[in-house]
Amino acid sequence: NTQIEITTRDLETTKQEPKESFSDFVTRWRAKASMMTLRPTDKDQIRMIVRNLQPKLMQKMIVLPFPTFSDLMKWGYKLKMQ
């Protein structure tokens, strides 16, 4: 049973791929975070996700407050549709 430990650094360097949808990226990122023993707070996780989005979307979202993952997802969908 070999298990790779995911670190905060791994999360901080997980970027959205050029052709990856917003929802696919968040799903992939959160799946990686779920493998951690000691996860960052939700607020820190949301901050890391926003900073790792494609530049155009990140610039729109970095100024918005996201108290929950649900808020992040709602805005991500709204902004992606524009």
N, CA, C and O atoms as CSV, one atom per row, in Angstrom:
chain,resi,resn,atom,element,x,y,z
A,1,ASN,N,N,0.832,-1.188,0.000
A,1,ASN,CA,C,0.000,0.000,0.000
A,1,ASN,C,C,0.874,1.247,0.000
A,1,ASN,O,O,1.291,1.729,1.053
A,2,THR,N,N,1.135,1.746,-1.157
A,2,THR,CA,C,1.908,2.974,-1.280
A,2,THR,C,C,0.948,4.136,-1.448
A,2,THR,O,O,0.144,4.162,-2.379
A,3,GLN,N,N,1.036,5.092,-0.544
A,3,GLN,CA,C,0.174,6.268,-0.608
A,3,GLN,C,C,1.042,7.509,-0.645
A,3,GLN,O,O,1.931,7.686,0.188
A,4,ILE,N,N,0.780,8.363,-1.613
A,4,ILE,CA,C,1.537,9.597,-1.746
A,4,ILE,C,C,0.879,10.662,-0.890
A,4,ILE,O,O,-0.325,10.900,-0.992
A,5,GLU,N,N,1.669,11.298,-0.053
A,5,GLU,CA,C,1.156,12.369,0.794
A,5,GLU,C,C,1.107,13.667,-0.006
A,5,GLU,O,O,2.115,14.113,-0.554
A,6,ILE,N,N,-0.068,14.258,-0.063
A,6,ILE,CA,C,-0.255,15.535,-0.745
A,6,ILE,C,C,0.067,16.642,0.266
A,6,ILE,O,O,-0.380,16.598,1.412
A,7,THR,N,N,0.834,17.616,-0.168
A,7,THR,CA,C,1.217,18.726,0.704
A,7,THR,C,C,0.529,20.012,0.255
A,7,THR,O,O,-0.046,20.079,-0.832
A,8,THR,N,N,0.599,21.014,1.097
A,8,THR,CA,C,0.063,22.330,0.742
A,8,THR,C,C,0.768,22.848,-0.504
A,8,THR,O,O,0.144,23.478,-1.357
A,9,ARG,N,N,2.034,22.590,-0.607
A,9,ARG,CA,C,2.803,23.024,-1.788
A,9,ARG,C,C,2.252,22.382,-3.061
A,9,ARG,O,O,2.178,23.034,-4.103
A,10,ASP,N,N,1.866,21.106,-2.981
A,10,ASP,CA,C,1.258,20.435,-4.139
A,10,ASP,C,C,-0.005,21.170,-4.580
A,10,ASP,O,O,-0.243,21.355,-5.774
A,11,LEU,N,N,-0.806,21.585,-3.611
A,11,LEU,CA,C,-2.037,22.314,-3.939
A,11,LEU,C,C,-1.731,23.677,-4.532
A,11,LEU,O,O,-2.381,24.115,-5.481
A,12,GLU,N,N,-0.734,24.345,-3.965
A,12,GLU,CA,C,-0.378,25.680,-4.452
A,12,GLU,C,C,0.165,25.660,-5.878
A,12,GLU,O,O,0.117,26.681,-6.564
A,13,THR,N,N,0.670,24.538,-6.329
A,13,THR,CA,C,1.239,24.456,-7.675
A,13,THR,C,C,0.331,23.734,-8.667
A,13,THR,O,O,0.720,23.516,-9.815
A,14,THR,N,N,-0.864,23.363,-8.241
A,14,THR,CA,C,-1.822,22.711,-9.139
A,14,THR,C,C,-2.583,23.786,-9.897
A,14,THR,O,O,-3.447,24.462,-9.339
A,15,LYS,N,N,-2.255,23.938,-11.169
A,15,LYS,CA,C,-2.815,25.006,-12.007
A,15,LYS,C,C,-3.916,24.471,-12.923
A,15,LYS,O,O,-3.950,23.288,-13.260
A,16,GLN,N,N,-4.805,25.371,-13.313
A,16,GLN,CA,C,-5.820,25.034,-14.295
A,16,GLN,C,C,-5.150,24.893,-15.655
A,16,GLN,O,O,-4.408,25.776,-16.086
A,17,GLU,N,N,-5.414,23.788,-16.320
A,17,GLU,CA,C,-4.849,23.552,-17.652
A,17,GLU,C,C,-5.540,24.468,-18.672
A,17,GLU,O,O,-6.684,24.869,-18.461
A,18,PRO,N,N,-4.857,24.801,-19.772
A,18,PRO,CA,C,-5.423,25.738,-20.755
A,18,PRO,C,C,-6.815,25.359,-21.276
A,18,PRO,O,O,-7.653,26.238,-21.475
A,19,LYS,N,N,-7.069,24.087,-21.495
A,19,LYS,CA,C,-8.373,23.688,-22.041
A,19,LYS,C,C,-9.272,23.027,-21.000
A,19,LYS,O,O,-10.294,22.434,-21.343
A,20,GLU,N,N,-8.895,23.130,-19.750
A,20,GLU,CA,C,-9.663,22.524,-18.659
A,20,GLU,C,C,-10.771,23.482,-18.227
A,20,GLU,O,O,-10.527,24.675,-18.041
A,21,SER,N,N,-11.973,22.966,-18.070
A,21,SER,CA,C,-13.076,23.821,-17.628
A,21,SER,C,C,-12.889,24.206,-16.167
A,21,SER,O,O,-12.153,23.557,-15.424
A,22,PHE,N,N,-13.560,25.257,-15.780
A,22,PHE,CA,C,-13.511,25.721,-14.400
A,22,PHE,C,C,-13.933,24.600,-13.450
A,22,PHE,O,O,-13.235,24.307,-12.480
A,23,SER,N,N,-15.077,23.977,-13.732
A,23,SER,CA,C,-15.584,22.943,-12.824
A,23,SER,C,C,-14.672,21.720,-12.786
A,23,SER,O,O,-14.494,21.122,-11.725
A,24,ASP,N,N,-14.095,21.338,-13.919
A,24,ASP,CA,C,-13.170,20.201,-13.932
A,24,ASP,C,C,-11.926,20.509,-13.105
A,24,ASP,O,O,-11.427,19.646,-12.383
A,25,PHE,N,N,-11.428,21.730,-13.212
A,25,PHE,CA,C,-10.258,22.120,-12.425
A,25,PHE,C,C,-10.562,22.079,-10.931
A,25,PHE,O,O,-9.791,21.509,-10.159
A,26,VAL,N,N,-11.679,22.677,-10.519
A,26,VAL,CA,C,-12.022,22.698,-9.092
A,26,VAL,C,C,-12.220,21.270,-8.580
A,26,VAL,O,O,-11.802,20.946,-7.469
A,27,THR,N,N,-12.850,20.426,-9.378
A,27,THR,CA,C,-13.050,19.027,-8.983
A,27,THR,C,C,-11.713,18.323,-8.814
A,27,THR,O,O,-11.502,17.624,-7.823
A,28,ARG,N,N,-10.812,18.499,-9.767
A,28,ARG,CA,C,-9.480,17.870,-9.691
A,28,ARG,C,C,-8.702,18.405,-8.493
A,28,ARG,O,O,-8.066,17.638,-7.770
A,29,TRP,N,N,-8.752,19.704,-8.287
A,29,TRP,CA,C,-8.033,20.327,-7.183
A,29,TRP,C,C,-8.556,19.829,-5.837
A,29,TRP,O,O,-7.775,19.492,-4.948
A,30,ARG,N,N,-9.883,19.785,-5.691
A,30,ARG,CA,C,-10.474,19.355,-4.418
A,30,ARG,C,C,-10.242,17.865,-4.164
A,30,ARG,O,O,-10.110,17.448,-3.014
A,31,ALA,N,N,-10.192,17.062,-5.228
A,31,ALA,CA,C,-9.890,15.640,-5.062
A,31,ALA,C,C,-8.482,15.473,-4.508
A,31,ALA,O,O,-8.238,14.634,-3.641
A,32,LYS,N,N,-7.575,16.269,-5.012
A,32,LYS,CA,C,-6.198,16.240,-4.513
A,32,LYS,C,C,-6.170,16.686,-3.043
A,32,LYS,O,O,-5.500,16.062,-2.221
A,33,ALA,N,N,-6.883,17.746,-2.717
A,33,ALA,CA,C,-6.921,18.253,-1.336
A,33,ALA,C,C,-7.529,17.227,-0.386
A,33,ALA,O,O,-7.134,17.149,0.777
A,34,SER,N,N,-8.482,16.444,-0.871
A,34,SER,CA,C,-9.137,15.462,-0.001
A,34,SER,C,C,-8.190,14.343,0.429
A,34,SER,O,O,-8.480,13.622,1.383
A,35,MET,N,N,-7.064,14.194,-0.266
A,35,MET,CA,C,-6.082,13.174,0.089
A,35,MET,C,C,-5.144,13.629,1.211
A,35,MET,O,O,-4.324,12.848,1.695
A,36,MET,N,N,-5.266,14.873,1.614
A,36,MET,CA,C,-4.389,15.397,2.660
A,36,MET,C,C,-4.876,14.976,4.037
A,36,MET,O,O,-6.077,14.855,4.278
A,37,THR,N,N,-3.938,14.759,4.920
A,37,THR,CA,C,-4.270,14.458,6.306
A,37,THR,C,C,-4.697,15.730,7.026
A,37,THR,O,O,-5.731,15.755,7.693
A,38,LEU,N,N,-3.908,16.773,6.890
A,38,LEU,CA,C,-4.216,18.068,7.497
A,38,LEU,C,C,-4.417,19.100,6.395
A,38,LEU,O,O,-3.456,19.661,5.870
A,39,ARG,N,N,-5.666,19.341,6.057
A,39,ARG,CA,C,-5.989,20.275,4.987
A,39,ARG,C,C,-5.967,21.718,5.468
A,39,ARG,O,O,-6.243,21.997,6.635
A,40,PRO,N,N,-5.633,22.639,4.554
A,40,PRO,CA,C,-5.765,24.069,4.889
A,40,PRO,C,C,-7.245,24.390,5.135
A,40,PRO,O,O,-8.125,23.607,4.774
A,41,THR,N,N,-7.504,25.523,5.741
A,41,THR,CA,C,-8.891,25.939,5.974
A,41,THR,C,C,-9.592,26.112,4.633
A,41,THR,O,O,-8.939,26.257,3.600
A,42,ASP,N,N,-10.928,26.096,4.652
A,42,ASP,CA,C,-11.683,26.321,3.413
A,42,ASP,C,C,-11.302,27.649,2.781
A,42,ASP,O,O,-11.153,27.742,1.563
A,43,LYS,N,N,-11.144,28.676,3.607
A,43,LYS,CA,C,-10.772,30.003,3.098
A,43,LYS,C,C,-9.435,29.945,2.358
A,43,LYS,O,O,-9.301,30.518,1.277
A,44,ASP,N,N,-8.452,29.258,2.931
A,44,ASP,CA,C,-7.151,29.132,2.277
A,44,ASP,C,C,-7.233,28.285,1.006
A,44,ASP,O,O,-6.558,28.571,0.017
A,45,GLN,N,N,-8.059,27.248,1.038
A,45,GLN,CA,C,-8.233,26.422,-0.160
A,45,GLN,C,C,-8.850,27.240,-1.295
A,45,GLN,O,O,-8.409,27.153,-2.441
A,46,ILE,N,N,-9.861,28.025,-0.973
A,46,ILE,CA,C,-10.515,28.871,-1.986
A,46,ILE,C,C,-9.501,29.860,-2.563
A,46,ILE,O,O,-9.455,30.073,-3.774
A,47,ARG,N,N,-8.693,30.459,-1.692
A,47,ARG,CA,C,-7.669,31.410,-2.145
A,47,ARG,C,C,-6.692,30.727,-3.108
A,47,ARG,O,O,-6.334,31.299,-4.137
A,48,MET,N,N,-6.265,29.513,-2.777
A,48,MET,CA,C,-5.328,28.787,-3.645
A,48,MET,C,C,-5.961,28.458,-4.991
A,48,MET,O,O,-5.315,28.587,-6.031
A,49,ILE,N,N,-7.217,28.035,-4.974
A,49,ILE,CA,C,-7.902,27.709,-6.231
A,49,ILE,C,C,-7.950,28.937,-7.125
A,49,ILE,O,O,-7.596,28.863,-8.302
A,50,VAL,N,N,-8.388,30.068,-6.575
A,50,VAL,CA,C,-8.521,31.292,-7.376
A,50,VAL,C,C,-7.169,31.695,-7.961
A,50,VAL,O,O,-7.099,32.095,-9.123
A,51,ARG,N,N,-6.119,31.600,-7.193
A,51,ARG,CA,C,-4.785,31.980,-7.688
A,51,ARG,C,C,-4.244,31.050,-8.756
A,51,ARG,O,O,-3.309,31.408,-9.474
A,52,ASN,N,N,-4.818,29.860,-8.872
A,52,ASN,CA,C,-4.335,28.888,-9.851
A,52,ASN,C,C,-5.241,28.755,-11.073
A,52,ASN,O,O,-5.061,27.846,-11.883
A,53,LEU,N,N,-6.206,29.651,-11.206
A,53,LEU,CA,C,-7.067,29.661,-12.395
A,53,LEU,C,C,-6.305,30.235,-13.580
A,53,LEU,O,O,-5.245,30.841,-13.424
A,54,GLN,N,N,-6.869,30.033,-14.772
A,54,GLN,CA,C,-6.319,30.670,-15.959
A,54,GLN,C,C,-6.309,32.184,-15.717
A,54,GLN,O,O,-7.222,32.706,-15.076
A,55,PRO,N,N,-5.298,32.894,-16.216
A,55,PRO,CA,C,-5.134,34.324,-15.878
A,55,PRO,C,C,-6.361,35.208,-16.072
A,55,PRO,O,O,-6.657,36.025,-15.201
A,56,LYS,N,N,-7.078,35.075,-17.170
A,56,LYS,CA,C,-8.231,35.953,-17.410
A,56,LYS,C,C,-9.316,35.751,-16.366
A,56,LYS,O,O,-9.889,36.717,-15.862
A,57,LEU,N,N,-9.597,34.496,-16.043
A,57,LEU,CA,C,-10.625,34.206,-15.041
A,57,LEU,C,C,-10.128,34.592,-13.649
A,57,LEU,O,O,-10.890,35.129,-12.845
A,58,MET,N,N,-8.885,34.329,-13.369
A,58,MET,CA,C,-8.316,34.676,-12.065
A,58,MET,C,C,-8.409,36.180,-11.816
A,58,MET,O,O,-8.743,36.601,-10.708
A,59,GLN,N,N,-8.121,36.984,-12.819
A,59,GLN,CA,C,-8.172,38.439,-12.658
A,59,GLN,C,C,-9.575,38.909,-12.297
A,59,GLN,O,O,-9.728,39.871,-11.545
A,60,LYS,N,N,-10.596,38.245,-12.820
A,60,LYS,CA,C,-11.975,38.613,-12.504
A,60,LYS,C,C,-12.378,38.145,-11.110
A,60,LYS,O,O,-13.131,38.824,-10.412
A,61,MET,N,N,-11.872,36.984,-10.712
A,61,MET,CA,C,-12.330,36.378,-9.468
A,61,MET,C,C,-11.520,36.779,-8.241
A,61,MET,O,O,-12.016,36.678,-7.118
A,62,ILE,N,N,-10.297,37.226,-8.433
A,62,ILE,CA,C,-9.433,37.504,-7.280
A,62,ILE,C,C,-9.959,38.659,-6.426
A,62,ILE,O,O,-9.623,38.753,-5.245
A,63,VAL,N,N,-10.765,39.521,-6.998
A,63,VAL,CA,C,-11.291,40.673,-6.259
A,63,VAL,C,C,-12.612,40.373,-5.540
A,63,VAL,O,O,-13.103,41.200,-4.772
A,64,LEU,N,N,-13.183,39.195,-5.789
A,64,LEU,CA,C,-14.472,38.854,-5.190
A,64,LEU,C,C,-14.286,38.046,-3.909
A,64,LEU,O,O,-13.380,37.218,-3.817
A,65,PRO,N,N,-15.153,38.291,-2.915
A,65,PRO,CA,C,-15.077,37.484,-1.688
A,65,PRO,C,C,-15.858,36.183,-1.873
A,65,PRO,O,O,-16.973,36.194,-2.394
A,66,PHE,N,N,-15.284,35.085,-1.456
A,66,PHE,CA,C,-15.946,33.784,-1.535
A,66,PHE,C,C,-15.929,33.138,-0.159
A,66,PHE,O,O,-14.948,32.489,0.203
A,67,PRO,N,N,-17.004,33.304,0.622
A,67,PRO,CA,C,-17.025,32.703,1.949
A,67,PRO,C,C,-17.117,31.174,1.916
A,67,PRO,O,O,-16.683,30.505,2.854
A,68,THR,N,N,-17.686,30.618,0.827
A,68,THR,CA,C,-17.856,29.161,0.744
A,68,THR,C,C,-17.486,28.659,-0.652
A,68,THR,O,O,-17.389,29.434,-1.604
A,69,PHE,N,N,-17.282,27.343,-0.749
A,69,PHE,CA,C,-17.022,26.738,-2.052
A,69,PHE,C,C,-18.227,26.904,-2.974
A,69,PHE,O,O,-18.071,27.054,-4.186
A,70,SER,N,N,-19.407,26.877,-2.408
A,70,SER,CA,C,-20.621,27.079,-3.194
A,70,SER,C,C,-20.600,28.456,-3.872
A,70,SER,O,O,-20.945,28.573,-5.048
A,71,ASP,N,N,-20.200,29.485,-3.138
A,71,ASP,CA,C,-20.093,30.832,-3.709
A,71,ASP,C,C,-19.051,30.865,-4.823
A,71,ASP,O,O,-19.268,31.476,-5.869
A,72,LEU,N,N,-17.923,30.207,-4.591
A,72,LEU,CA,C,-16.861,30.134,-5.598
A,72,LEU,C,C,-17.397,29.509,-6.884
A,72,LEU,O,O,-17.160,30.025,-7.977
A,73,MET,N,N,-18.120,28.395,-6.749
A,73,MET,CA,C,-18.643,27.699,-7.921
A,73,MET,C,C,-19.675,28.553,-8.669
A,73,MET,O,O,-19.649,28.615,-9.898
A,74,LYS,N,N,-20.570,29.205,-7.945
A,74,LYS,CA,C,-21.591,30.046,-8.578
A,74,LYS,C,C,-20.943,31.148,-9.407
A,74,LYS,O,O,-21.312,31.355,-10.563
A,75,TRP,N,N,-19.977,31.857,-8.820
A,75,TRP,CA,C,-19.309,32.950,-9.542
A,75,TRP,C,C,-18.458,32.423,-10.686
A,75,TRP,O,O,-18.388,33.040,-11.749
A,76,GLY,N,N,-17.816,31.289,-10.471
A,76,GLY,CA,C,-17.000,30.699,-11.530
A,76,GLY,C,C,-17.836,30.411,-12.767
A,76,GLY,O,O,-17.411,30.691,-13.888
A,77,TYR,N,N,-19.034,29.846,-12.562
A,77,TYR,CA,C,-19.927,29.566,-13.678
A,77,TYR,C,C,-20.417,30.850,-14.335
A,77,TYR,O,O,-20.455,30.951,-15.561
A,78,LYS,N,N,-20.795,31.836,-13.513
A,78,LYS,CA,C,-21.287,33.102,-14.052
A,78,LYS,C,C,-20.237,33.794,-14.905
A,78,LYS,O,O,-20.522,34.231,-16.021
A,79,LEU,N,N,-19.032,33.893,-14.381
A,79,LEU,CA,C,-17.966,34.602,-15.100
A,79,LEU,C,C,-17.502,33.833,-16.316
A,79,LEU,O,O,-17.125,34.441,-17.317
A,80,LYS,N,N,-17.519,32.534,-16.260
A,80,LYS,CA,C,-17.096,31.716,-17.394
A,80,LYS,C,C,-18.073,31.862,-18.555
A,80,LYS,O,O,-17.692,31.728,-19.717
A,81,MET,N,N,-19.335,32.137,-18.233
A,81,MET,CA,C,-20.366,32.261,-19.265
A,81,MET,C,C,-20.311,33.616,-19.973
A,81,MET,O,O,-20.904,33.775,-21.040
A,82,GLN,N,N,-19.612,34.587,-19.400
A,82,GLN,CA,C,-19.578,35.926,-20.000
A,82,GLN,C,C,-18.629,35.969,-21.185
A,82,GLN,O,O,-18.473,37.016,-21.814
